[in-house]
Coordinates of C-alpha atoms in Angstrom, one line a residue:
Chain A
X1 CA 132.8 61.0 123.3
X2 CA 129.5 62.1 121.8
X3 CA 129.1 65.8 121.9
X4 CA 126.2 68.0 122.4
X5 CA 124.9 71.5 122.2
X6 CA 122.1 73.4 124.0
X7 CA 119.5 75.9 122.6
X8 CA 117.8 78.1 125.1
X9 CA 115.0 80.5 124.5
X10 CA 114.1 82.6 127.3
X11 CA 110.7 84.1 127.4
X12 CA 108.8 86.2 129.8
X13 CA 106.6 83.2 131.0
X14 CA 108.7 80.0 129.9
X15 CA 112.1 79.1 129.0
X16 CA 112.2 76.7 126.2
X17 CA 115.4 74.3 125.9
X18 CA 116.5 72.0 123.3
X19 CA 119.3 69.3 123.4
X20 CA 121.0 68.8 120.0
X21 CA 123.9 66.9 118.7
X22 CA 126.7 68.8 116.9
X23 CA 125.1 68.2 113.6
X24 CA 122.1 70.2 114.8
X25 CA 119.7 67.3 115.3
X26 CA 117.1 67.9 117.9
X27 CA 117.5 65.0 120.6
X28 CA 115.0 66.4 123.1
X29 CA 113.2 69.5 124.1
X30 CA 111.4 70.8 127.1
X31 CA 110.4 73.9 128.9
X32 CA 110.3 75.4 132.5
X33 CA 108.7 78.4 134.1
X34 CA 110.5 81.6 134.1
X35 CA 110.9 82.9 137.5
X36 CA 111.0 86.5 137.1
X37 CA 110.6 87.4 140.8
X38 CA 113.7 88.9 142.9
X39 CA 114.6 90.8 139.7
X40 CA 115.0 87.6 137.9
X41 CA 118.0 86.2 139.7
X42 CA 116.8 82.6 139.5
X43 CA 116.3 82.5 135.7
X44 CA 119.9 81.5 134.7
X45 CA 120.4 79.0 137.8
X46 CA 117.1 77.5 136.9
X47 CA 118.3 76.9 133.4
X48 CA 121.6 75.4 134.5
X49 CA 119.6 73.2 137.1
X50 CA 117.3 72.0 134.2
X51 CA 120.1 71.1 131.7
X52 CA 121.9 69.2 134.7
X53 CA 118.8 67.2 135.4
X54 CA 118.2 66.1 131.8
X55 CA 122.0 65.5 131.4
X56 CA 122.0 63.1 134.3
X57 CA 118.8 61.3 133.0
X58 CA 120.6 60.8 129.7
X59 CA 124.0 60.2 131.2
X60 CA 125.5 63.2 129.5
X61 CA 128.5 64.9 131.3
X62 CA 129.0 68.6 131.2
X63 CA 132.3 68.2 129.5
X64 CA 130.5 66.8 126.5
X65 CA 128.3 70.0 126.2
X66 CA 130.3 72.0 123.7
X67 CA 128.1 75.1 123.6
X68 CA 125.0 76.9 124.7
X69 CA 123.1 79.4 122.5
X70 CA 120.7 81.7 124.3
X71 CA 117.9 84.0 123.1
X72 CA 116.7 86.7 125.4
X73 CA 113.8 89.1 125.0
X74 CA 115.9 92.4 125.1
X75 CA 118.8 94.2 123.3
X76 CA 122.1 92.4 123.6
X77 CA 125.6 93.7 123.1
X78 CA 128.5 91.8 122.1
X79 CA 126.6 88.5 122.0
X80 CA 126.9 88.6 125.7
X81 CA 125.3 91.4 127.7
X82 CA 121.7 92.1 128.0
X83 CA 120.9 95.9 128.3
X84 CA 117.8 95.9 130.3
X85 CA 114.9 93.4 129.9
X86 CA 111.7 94.5 131.7
X87 CA 109.9 91.3 130.9
X88 CA 112.5 89.3 132.9
X89 CA 113.1 91.9 135.6
X90 CA 116.7 92.3 134.4
X91 CA 118.8 95.6 134.3
X92 CA 122.2 95.1 132.8
X93 CA 123.2 91.3 132.9
X94 CA 126.2 89.8 131.4
X95 CA 124.5 86.6 130.5
X96 CA 127.5 84.8 128.9
X97 CA 129.7 85.4 131.9
X98 CA 127.3 84.2 134.3
X99 CA 126.5 81.2 132.3
X100 CA 130.1 80.4 131.8
X101 CA 130.6 80.5 135.5
X102 CA 127.6 78.4 136.2
X103 CA 128.4 75.8 133.6
X104 CA 132.2 75.6 132.9
X105 CA 131.0 75.8 129.2
X106 CA 133.1 78.4 127.4
X107 CA 131.2 78.6 124.1
X108 CA 128.3 80.7 125.1
X109 CA 126.5 83.1 122.7
X110 CA 123.6 85.3 123.5
X111 CA 121.3 87.2 121.3
X112 CA 118.0 89.1 121.0
X113 CA 115.3 86.4 120.8
X114 CA 113.6 87.8 117.6
X115 CA 116.9 87.6 115.9
X116 CA 117.4 84.2 117.1
X117 CA 114.0 83.0 115.9
X118 CA 114.8 84.4 112.4
X119 CA 118.0 82.5 112.3
X120 CA 116.0 79.3 113.3
X121 CA 113.4 79.7 110.6
X122 CA 116.3 80.3 107.9
X123 CA 117.9 77.3 109.1
X124 CA 115.3 74.6 109.7
X125 CA 112.1 76.4 108.5
X126 CA 110.6 76.2 105.0
X127 CA 112.5 78.9 103.2
X128 CA 114.7 76.9 100.8
X129 CA 118.2 78.3 100.4
X130 CA 118.3 81.7 101.6
X131 CA 120.8 83.8 103.5
X132 CA 119.2 87.3 103.4
X133 CA 115.9 87.6 105.1
X134 CA 113.9 89.7 107.7
X135 CA 111.5 87.9 110.0
X136 CA 108.7 90.1 111.5
X137 CA 107.2 88.6 114.7
X138 CA 103.7 89.9 115.4
X139 CA 102.6 89.0 118.9
X140 CA 101.8 91.0 122.0
X141 CA 104.4 93.6 120.5
X142 CA 106.1 93.6 117.1
X143 CA 109.7 92.2 117.0
X144 CA 112.1 91.5 114.1
X145 CA 115.1 89.8 113.2
X146 CA 117.5 90.7 110.4
X147 CA 119.7 88.0 108.7
X148 CA 122.3 89.1 106.1
X149 CA 124.8 86.7 104.7
X150 CA 123.5 84.1 106.9
X151 CA 124.4 86.1 110.0
X152 CA 122.3 87.8 112.6
X153 CA 122.6 91.7 112.5
X154 CA 122.7 92.8 116.1
X155 CA 123.3 96.4 115.6
X156 CA 125.8 98.9 117.3
X157 CA 123.3 99.3 120.3
X158 CA 121.8 95.9 120.3
X159 CA 118.7 97.5 118.6
X160 CA 118.8 96.0 115.0
X161 CA 115.4 94.4 114.1
X162 CA 113.5 96.7 116.7
X163 CA 110.7 96.8 114.0
X164 CA 107.9 97.4 116.5
X165 CA 109.5 100.7 117.3
X166 CA 109.8 102.0 113.8
X167 CA 107.9 105.2 113.8
X168 CA 105.1 104.6 111.1
X169 CA 102.9 107.4 112.0
X170 CA 104.7 110.6 113.3
X171 CA 101.4 112.3 113.8
X172 CA 100.3 109.8 116.7
X173 CA 99.4 111.6 120.1
X174 CA 99.3 108.4 122.1
X175 CA 102.5 107.0 123.4
X176 CA 104.2 103.6 122.6
X177 CA 105.2 101.4 125.6
X178 CA 108.8 102.8 124.9
X179 CA 107.4 106.5 125.5
X180 CA 108.0 107.7 121.9
X181 CA 105.1 108.2 119.5
X182 CA 103.5 106.3 116.4
X183 CA 105.4 103.2 116.5
X184 CA 104.5 100.0 114.3
X185 CA 103.5 98.0 117.4
X186 CA 100.9 100.7 118.4
X187 CA 98.9 99.5 115.4
X188 CA 100.0 96.0 114.2
X189 CA 100.5 93.9 117.3
X190 CA 97.9 92.0 118.9
X191 CA 97.2 94.7 121.5
X192 CA 97.7 97.4 118.8
X193 CA 95.1 95.7 116.5
X194 CA 92.6 95.7 119.4
X195 CA 93.3 99.4 120.3
X196 CA 92.8 100.3 116.6
X197 CA 89.3 98.6 116.5
X198 CA 88.2 99.8 119.9
X199 CA 88.9 103.4 118.7
X200 CA 87.2 102.7 115.3
X201 CA 84.1 101.4 117.2
X202 CA 84.0 104.6 119.4
X203 CA 84.3 106.8 116.4
X204 CA 81.4 105.4 114.5
X205 CA 78.0 103.9 114.7
X206 CA 78.5 101.3 112.3
X207 CA 77.2 98.0 113.3
X208 CA 79.8 95.3 114.1
X209 CA 80.2 91.8 115.5
X210 CA 82.7 93.1 117.8
X211 CA 80.1 95.2 119.7
X212 CA 78.6 92.0 121.0
X213 CA 81.7 91.2 122.8
X214 CA 82.5 92.1 126.4
X215 CA 86.2 92.3 125.8
X216 CA 87.8 92.1 122.3
X217 CA 90.9 90.1 121.2
X218 CA 92.9 90.1 118.2
X219 CA 91.5 86.8 117.3
X220 CA 87.9 88.0 117.5
X221 CA 88.9 90.7 115.0
X222 CA 90.5 88.4 112.4
X223 CA 87.5 86.0 112.7
X224 CA 85.0 88.9 112.2
X225 CA 87.1 90.3 109.2
X226 CA 87.0 86.8 107.5
X227 CA 83.2 86.8 108.0
X228 CA 83.2 90.3 106.3
X229 CA 82.6 92.5 109.3
X230 CA 83.4 96.1 107.9
X231 CA 85.3 97.6 111.0
X232 CA 87.3 94.4 111.4
X233 CA 88.2 94.4 107.8
X234 CA 89.3 98.0 107.9
X235 CA 91.3 97.1 111.2
X236 CA 93.2 94.3 109.5
X237 CA 93.8 96.1 106.4
X238 CA 95.3 99.0 108.3
X239 CA 97.6 96.7 110.2
X240 CA 98.6 95.1 107.1
X241 CA 99.4 98.4 105.5
X242 CA 101.6 99.4 108.2
X243 CA 103.4 96.1 108.1
X244 CA 103.9 96.4 104.3
X245 CA 105.0 99.9 104.5
X246 CA 107.6 99.0 107.0
X247 CA 108.6 96.1 104.8
X248 CA 109.1 98.6 101.9
X249 CA 111.3 100.7 104.0
X250 CA 113.4 97.7 104.8
X251 CA 113.6 96.8 101.1
X252 CA 114.9 100.2 100.3
X253 CA 117.5 99.9 103.0
X254 CA 118.9 96.3 102.9
X255 CA 116.7 94.6 100.1
X256 CA 116.3 91.3 101.5
X257 CA 115.2 88.1 99.4
X258 CA 112.7 87.1 101.8
X259 CA 110.2 88.3 104.5
X260 CA 109.0 85.7 107.1
X261 CA 105.8 86.7 109.1
X262 CA 105.9 84.9 112.4
X263 CA 104.1 85.3 115.9
X264 CA 100.7 84.6 117.3
X265 CA 98.9 87.2 115.1
X266 CA 100.2 85.6 111.9
X267 CA 98.1 82.5 112.7
X268 CA 95.3 84.6 111.3
X269 CA 96.8 83.2 108.1
X270 CA 96.2 83.9 104.5
X271 CA 93.8 86.8 105.2
X272 CA 96.6 89.0 106.8
X273 CA 99.5 87.7 104.7
X274 CA 97.7 88.1 101.3
X275 CA 96.8 91.7 102.2
X276 CA 100.5 92.2 103.3
X277 CA 101.7 90.9 100.0
X278 CA 99.3 93.1 98.1
X279 CA 100.2 96.2 100.1
X280 CA 104.1 95.6 99.8
X281 CA 103.8 95.3 95.8
X282 CA 102.1 98.8 95.9
X283 CA 104.6 100.5 98.3
X284 CA 108.0 98.9 97.5
X285 CA 110.6 100.5 95.3
X286 CA 110.0 98.6 91.8
X287 CA 113.4 96.8 92.0
X288 CA 112.4 94.9 95.3
X289 CA 108.7 94.2 94.6
X290 CA 109.3 90.5 94.0
X291 CA 110.9 89.8 97.4
X292 CA 109.2 86.7 98.8
X293 CA 106.7 87.0 101.7
X294 CA 106.2 83.8 103.6
X295 CA 104.6 82.7 107.0
X296 CA 107.0 81.3 109.4
X297 CA 106.6 77.6 110.2
X298 CA 108.6 76.5 113.2
X299 CA 106.2 78.4 115.8
X300 CA 107.7 78.2 119.3
X301 CA 110.6 75.9 118.3
X302 CA 112.3 78.7 116.2
X303 CA 114.0 80.1 119.1
X304 CA 115.8 76.9 120.3
X305 CA 116.9 76.1 116.7
X306 CA 118.2 79.6 116.0
X307 CA 119.9 79.5 119.5
X308 CA 121.8 76.3 118.9
X309 CA 122.7 77.3 115.3
X310 CA 124.8 80.3 116.8
X311 CA 127.2 77.9 118.4
X312 CA 127.3 75.1 115.8
Chain B
X1 CA 157.1 93.7 89.7
X2 CA 155.3 96.6 91.3
X3 CA 151.5 95.9 91.3
X4 CA 148.7 98.3 90.8
X5 CA 144.9 98.6 91.2
X6 CA 142.5 100.9 89.5
X7 CA 139.5 102.5 91.1
X8 CA 136.7 103.8 88.7
X9 CA 133.6 106.0 89.5
X10 CA 131.3 106.2 86.5
X11 CA 129.0 109.3 86.8
X12 CA 126.4 110.7 84.4
X13 CA 128.9 113.6 83.3
X14 CA 132.4 112.5 84.1
X15 CA 134.2 109.2 84.9
X16 CA 136.8 109.6 87.8
X17 CA 139.7 107.2 87.8
X18 CA 142.4 106.5 90.4
X19 CA 145.7 104.5 90.1
X20 CA 146.6 103.0 93.3
X21 CA 149.3 100.6 94.7
X22 CA 148.3 97.4 96.3
X23 CA 148.5 99.1 99.7
X24 CA 145.8 101.5 98.7
X25 CA 148.0 104.5 98.3
X26 CA 146.6 106.8 95.6
X27 CA 149.5 107.4 92.9
X28 CA 147.4 109.5 90.3
X29 CA 143.8 110.5 89.7
X30 CA 142.2 111.9 86.6
X31 CA 138.8 112.2 84.9
X32 CA 137.3 111.8 81.4
X33 CA 133.9 112.7 80.1
X34 CA 131.1 110.1 80.1
X35 CA 130.1 109.7 76.6
X36 CA 126.5 108.6 77.1
X37 CA 125.4 108.8 73.4
X38 CA 124.7 105.4 71.5
X39 CA 123.1 104.0 74.5
X40 CA 126.5 104.4 76.4
X41 CA 128.4 101.9 74.4
X42 CA 131.5 104.0 74.3
X43 CA 131.8 104.3 78.2
X44 CA 133.7 101.2 79.1
X45 CA 136.1 101.3 76.1
X46 CA 136.8 104.9 76.7
X47 CA 137.8 104.0 80.3
X48 CA 140.1 101.2 79.2
X49 CA 141.7 103.6 76.6
X50 CA 142.3 106.0 79.5
X51 CA 143.8 103.5 81.8
X52 CA 145.9 102.6 78.7
X53 CA 147.1 106.0 78.1
X54 CA 148.2 106.6 81.8
X55 CA 149.8 103.3 82.0
X56 CA 152.0 104.0 78.8
X57 CA 152.9 107.4 80.4
X58 CA 154.0 105.7 83.5
X59 CA 155.6 102.6 82.0
X60 CA 153.0 100.3 83.7
X61 CA 152.0 96.9 81.8
X62 CA 148.6 95.6 82.1
X63 CA 149.9 92.5 83.6
X64 CA 150.8 94.5 86.7
X65 CA 147.3 95.9 87.1
X66 CA 145.8 93.3 89.4
X67 CA 142.3 94.6 89.8
X68 CA 139.6 97.2 88.7
X69 CA 137.0 98.1 91.1
X70 CA 134.0 100.1 89.4
X71 CA 131.2 102.2 90.9
X72 CA 128.1 102.8 88.5
X73 CA 125.1 104.8 89.3
X74 CA 122.4 102.0 89.2
X75 CA 121.4 98.8 90.9
X76 CA 124.3 95.9 90.4
X77 CA 123.6 92.4 90.6
X78 CA 126.3 89.8 91.8
X79 CA 129.0 92.7 91.7
X80 CA 128.9 92.3 88.0
X81 CA 125.9 93.3 86.0
X82 CA 124.1 96.7 85.9
X83 CA 120.3 96.4 86.0
X84 CA 119.4 99.4 83.9
X85 CA 120.9 102.8 84.3
X86 CA 119.1 105.6 82.7
X87 CA 121.9 108.1 83.3
X88 CA 124.4 106.3 81.3
X89 CA 122.0 105.1 78.6
X90 CA 122.5 101.4 79.7
X91 CA 119.8 98.7 79.8
X92 CA 121.2 95.5 81.3
X93 CA 125.0 95.5 81.0
X94 CA 127.4 93.0 82.4
X95 CA 130.1 95.4 83.2
X96 CA 132.6 92.8 84.7
X97 CA 132.4 90.5 81.7
X98 CA 133.0 93.5 79.2
X99 CA 135.9 94.8 81.1
X100 CA 137.5 91.5 81.6
X101 CA 137.3 90.9 77.8
X102 CA 138.7 94.5 77.1
X103 CA 141.5 94.4 79.8
X104 CA 142.4 90.9 80.3
X105 CA 142.3 91.7 84.0
X106 CA 140.2 89.0 85.9
X107 CA 139.7 90.6 89.3
X108 CA 136.9 93.1 88.5
X109 CA 134.2 94.1 91.0
X110 CA 131.3 96.3 90.2
X111 CA 129.0 98.0 92.6
X112 CA 126.4 100.8 92.9
X113 CA 128.2 104.2 93.2
X114 CA 126.6 105.2 96.5
X115 CA 127.5 101.9 98.2
X116 CA 131.2 102.3 96.9
X117 CA 131.3 106.1 98.2
X118 CA 130.2 104.8 101.6
X119 CA 133.0 102.2 101.5
X120 CA 135.5 104.8 100.5
X121 CA 134.6 107.1 103.3
X122 CA 134.7 104.3 105.9
X123 CA 138.1 103.4 104.7
X124 CA 139.9 106.8 104.0
X125 CA 137.5 109.3 105.5
X126 CA 137.4 110.9 109.0
X127 CA 135.3 108.2 110.7
X128 CA 137.8 106.5 113.1
X129 CA 137.6 102.8 113.2
X130 CA 134.0 101.9 112.3
X131 CA 132.7 99.0 110.3
X132 CA 128.8 99.6 110.5
X133 CA 127.6 102.7 108.9
X134 CA 125.0 104.2 106.5
X135 CA 125.9 106.9 104.1
X136 CA 123.4 109.3 102.9
X137 CA 124.2 111.1 99.7
X138 CA 122.0 114.2 99.2
X139 CA 122.5 115.6 95.6
X140 CA 120.2 115.8 92.6
X141 CA 118.6 112.8 94.0
X142 CA 119.1 111.0 97.4
X143 CA 121.3 107.9 97.4
X144 CA 122.7 105.6 100.0
X145 CA 125.2 103.1 101.1
X146 CA 125.0 100.5 103.8
X147 CA 128.1 98.9 105.2
X148 CA 127.8 96.1 107.7
X149 CA 130.8 94.4 109.2
X150 CA 132.9 96.4 106.7
X151 CA 131.2 95.0 103.7
X152 CA 128.8 96.7 101.2
X153 CA 125.2 95.3 101.6
X154 CA 124.0 95.2 97.9
X155 CA 120.7 93.5 98.4
X156 CA 119.0 90.6 96.7
X157 CA 117.7 92.9 93.7
X158 CA 120.7 95.3 93.9
X159 CA 118.4 97.9 95.6
X160 CA 120.0 98.1 99.0
X161 CA 120.6 101.7 100.1
X162 CA 118.0 103.1 97.7
X163 CA 117.2 105.6 100.4
X164 CA 115.8 108.2 97.9
X165 CA 113.0 105.8 97.2
X166 CA 112.0 105.3 100.8
X167 CA 108.4 106.1 101.0
X168 CA 108.3 108.9 103.7
X169 CA 105.0 110.4 102.8
X170 CA 102.2 108.1 101.8
X171 CA 99.8 110.9 101.2
X172 CA 101.8 112.5 98.5
X173 CA 99.9 112.8 95.1
X174 CA 102.9 114.0 92.9
X175 CA 105.0 111.1 91.6
X176 CA 108.7 110.5 92.3
X177 CA 111.1 110.0 89.1
X178 CA 110.4 106.3 89.5
X179 CA 106.7 106.6 89.3
X180 CA 105.7 105.7 93.0
X181 CA 104.6 108.4 95.5
X182 CA 106.0 110.3 98.5
X183 CA 109.8 109.2 98.1
X184 CA 112.4 110.9 100.4
X185 CA 114.2 112.5 97.4
X186 CA 111.0 114.4 96.5
X187 CA 111.6 116.4 99.6
X188 CA 115.3 116.1 100.6
X189 CA 117.2 116.2 97.4
X190 CA 118.5 119.4 95.8
X191 CA 115.5 119.4 93.4
X192 CA 113.1 118.2 96.0
X193 CA 114.2 121.0 98.4
X194 CA 113.5 123.4 95.5
X195 CA 110.1 122.1 94.8
X196 CA 109.2 122.3 98.4
X197 CA 110.1 125.9 98.6
X198 CA 108.4 126.8 95.4
X199 CA 105.2 125.1 96.7
X200 CA 105.5 126.9 99.9
X201 CA 106.0 130.3 98.2
X202 CA 102.9 129.6 96.0
X203 CA 100.8 128.6 99.0
X204 CA 101.4 131.8 101.1
X205 CA 101.9 135.5 100.7
X206 CA 104.7 135.5 103.4
X207 CA 107.6 137.8 102.2
X208 CA 110.8 135.9 101.3
X209 CA 114.2 136.5 99.8
X210 CA 113.6 133.7 97.4
X211 CA 110.8 135.7 95.7
X212 CA 113.6 138.1 94.4
X213 CA 115.2 135.3 92.4
X214 CA 114.3 134.4 89.1
X215 CA 115.0 130.7 89.4
X216 CA 115.8 129.3 92.9
X217 CA 118.6 126.7 93.6
X218 CA 119.0 124.6 96.8
X219 CA 122.0 126.8 97.6
X220 CA 119.8 129.9 97.5
X221 CA 117.4 128.3 99.9
X222 CA 120.3 127.3 102.4
X223 CA 121.8 130.8 102.0
X224 CA 118.4 132.4 102.8
X225 CA 117.7 130.1 105.6
X226 CA 121.2 130.9 107.3
X227 CA 120.0 134.6 107.1
X228 CA 116.7 133.8 108.8
X229 CA 114.3 133.7 105.8
X230 CA 111.3 131.9 107.3
X231 CA 110.0 130.1 104.2
X232 CA 113.7 128.8 103.7
X233 CA 114.0 127.9 107.2
X234 CA 110.9 125.8 107.2
X235 CA 112.0 124.1 103.9
X236 CA 115.4 123.1 105.3
X237 CA 113.7 122.1 108.5
X238 CA 111.4 119.9 106.8
X239 CA 114.0 118.3 104.6
X240 CA 116.0 117.5 107.7
X241 CA 113.0 116.0 109.4
X242 CA 112.4 113.6 106.6
X243 CA 116.2 112.7 106.4
X244 CA 116.2 112.2 110.3
X245 CA 113.1 110.0 110.4
X246 CA 114.6 107.9 107.5
X247 CA 117.7 107.4 109.8
X248 CA 115.4 106.6 112.6
X249 CA 113.8 103.7 110.4
X250 CA 117.4 102.6 109.5
X251 CA 118.3 102.4 113.2
X252 CA 115.2 100.3 114.0
X253 CA 116.3 97.9 111.2
X254 CA 120.1 97.6 111.3
X255 CA 121.1 100.0 114.1
X256 CA 124.4 101.4 112.7
X257 CA 127.1 103.0 114.7
X258 CA 127.5 106.0 112.2
X259 CA 125.6 108.1 109.7
X260 CA 127.6 110.0 107.2
X261 CA 126.0 112.9 105.3
X262 CA 127.6 113.6 101.9
X263 CA 126.6 114.9 98.4
X264 CA 126.2 118.4 97.2
X265 CA 123.6 119.4 99.4
X266 CA 125.5 118.4 102.5
X267 CA 127.8 121.4 101.7
X268 CA 125.2 123.5 103.4
X269 CA 127.2 122.4 106.4
X270 CA 126.3 122.8 110.1
X271 CA 122.9 124.2 109.7
X272 CA 121.5 121.2 108.0
X273 CA 123.6 118.5 109.9
X274 CA 122.7 120.0 113.2
X275 CA 119.1 120.1 112.3
X276 CA 119.3 116.3 111.3
X277 CA 121.1 115.5 114.6
X278 CA 118.3 117.2 116.7
X279 CA 115.4 115.5 114.7
X280 CA 117.1 112.2 114.7
X281 CA 117.3 112.3 118.6
X282 CA 113.8 113.0 118.8
X283 CA 112.7 110.3 116.3
X284 CA 114.9 107.4 117.0
X285 CA 114.2 104.4 119.3
X286 CA 115.9 105.2 122.6
X287 CA 118.7 102.6 122.4
X288 CA 119.9 103.8 119.0
X289 CA 119.8 107.8 120.0
X290 CA 123.5 108.1 120.3
X291 CA 124.6 106.9 116.8
X292 CA 127.1 109.4 115.5
X293 CA 126.0 111.7 112.6
X294 CA 129.0 113.2 110.7
X295 CA 129.5 114.9 107.4
X296 CA 131.4 112.9 104.8
X297 CA 134.8 114.3 103.9
X298 CA 136.2 112.8 100.8
X299 CA 133.8 114.5 98.4
X300 CA 134.2 113.4 94.7
X301 CA 137.2 111.1 95.7
X302 CA 135.1 108.8 97.8
X303 CA 134.1 106.8 94.7
X304 CA 137.6 105.9 93.5
X305 CA 138.7 105.0 96.9
X306 CA 135.7 102.8 97.6
X307 CA 136.0 101.3 94.2
X308 CA 139.6 100.4 94.7
X309 CA 139.0 99.1 98.3
X310 CA 136.5 96.4 96.8
X311 CA 139.5 94.6 95.0
X312 CA 142.4 95.1 97.5

């Protein structure tokens, strides 16, 4: 009997799924909408229904599915229970138990999505052989995944890799989404970068391409920065500085070999990543200055790869 | 044949040694001076001679010594090679290889001393069952040890746990001993606390017990703080704040269950540790707020315990 494994990456808008063989080769991938209504109770049954559907099409029985790995956008305890996930409408949900009941598959592993993406990149990305790395995902918020000795570090309270909530500016008076102050994602996420630029525009009379826009996106700021727009350049440099300082903290604590920069904002490309590299060398303790800093390459597929890696 | 293991903790002034049975029971402990002259070439032969001496006294042959664990005050690569250690006069020294040649013992493991002390505290200290912890050692400098899943995290460049060199104040203009700026140990080590107090005294006319001293020690500052001396209280609070913020960074990255506060300065006791606890709760991401914060209990013995644990 041929055996299979499923990788699932649950996001706030879509759920990405991948069917793999037990050697980790991707056979098929697809996605379904995430139904967050009714406090998200449809999400897991929808996933099972969707796996069912593809299995029938491919004539794969549930008994030949040997494991399901799942990434979720919230803190996860014991590779099983999600401890609140506002994006999905979930409070405390034992995802492993529910999925075991719905599928009859016993080998189910659940992890935070940023941790899972980091594992996916290390496994199938472009990192060479590396088992100690930190991935920083810069999107609407800032997330992180920490891999040491090839294993995800989840943390005692499921909060390892919560880099977006690292307090980079104790003097901040505006709150982060979590209610505390001066967190990295207030400055370096897509929304943070926009806030910083808007504040800079309000505080000066400097001419800027950004003033011509009705509403500003992070992409506008990166485009203008590349064209030399001064306020945009300052905004990107400030974001890069905060990310680099965060990486210097990480190096003084766990000293990884590699940093991966992923997420939508990382698509700004060399301009951001080179600035991060420069600032990291300036800020890191000398022994760690030569850690590699690379862009993530798998994009949206990192999640399904990392998810399935957990159960292979 | 009864079998034995040796734990060695090499410090800048003395080398501490422990003779253990293979169940990890301490049979005897002793210390010898660290001879740092001649670029430290006598240190390892002195250790071997000392083990030889005690072995003869106890009628233990070298063939019944099954392993030697060694802690050194510098970054260590591959549990073998010290990458510069100014305190011992060492440049790059392959401690494992030299000790294997000098003793004929093959099972030799070398690690950074702060990492080793953390392992010792987790094993024989007062932590209960815990395998994810960070120890912060506040002495002349600030050191740290990171234990995840019961194993020391050494880092790619041997720099994991270098908490003293975490850049807590990017605005600092005075350099750290390492040449970079605004590092934790500039404010929170014994020397750092004294510098901060001296600066505060110079910048104000506030009366203070400290002004009566010819030269000020960290102990003077803690004693005066307990008695309510305002400048001393501010100095201790500022050190506690920087340590607590560092711990909040650590929690956002690896989210440990437990923090242990050790080193000479930690003997200031409840006053410091309670202030650290308060400030940590204020600064940490909500999920990690309840991490335990406890004083280390083994004192100078943590090193020999942790060292021997590595080879048992």
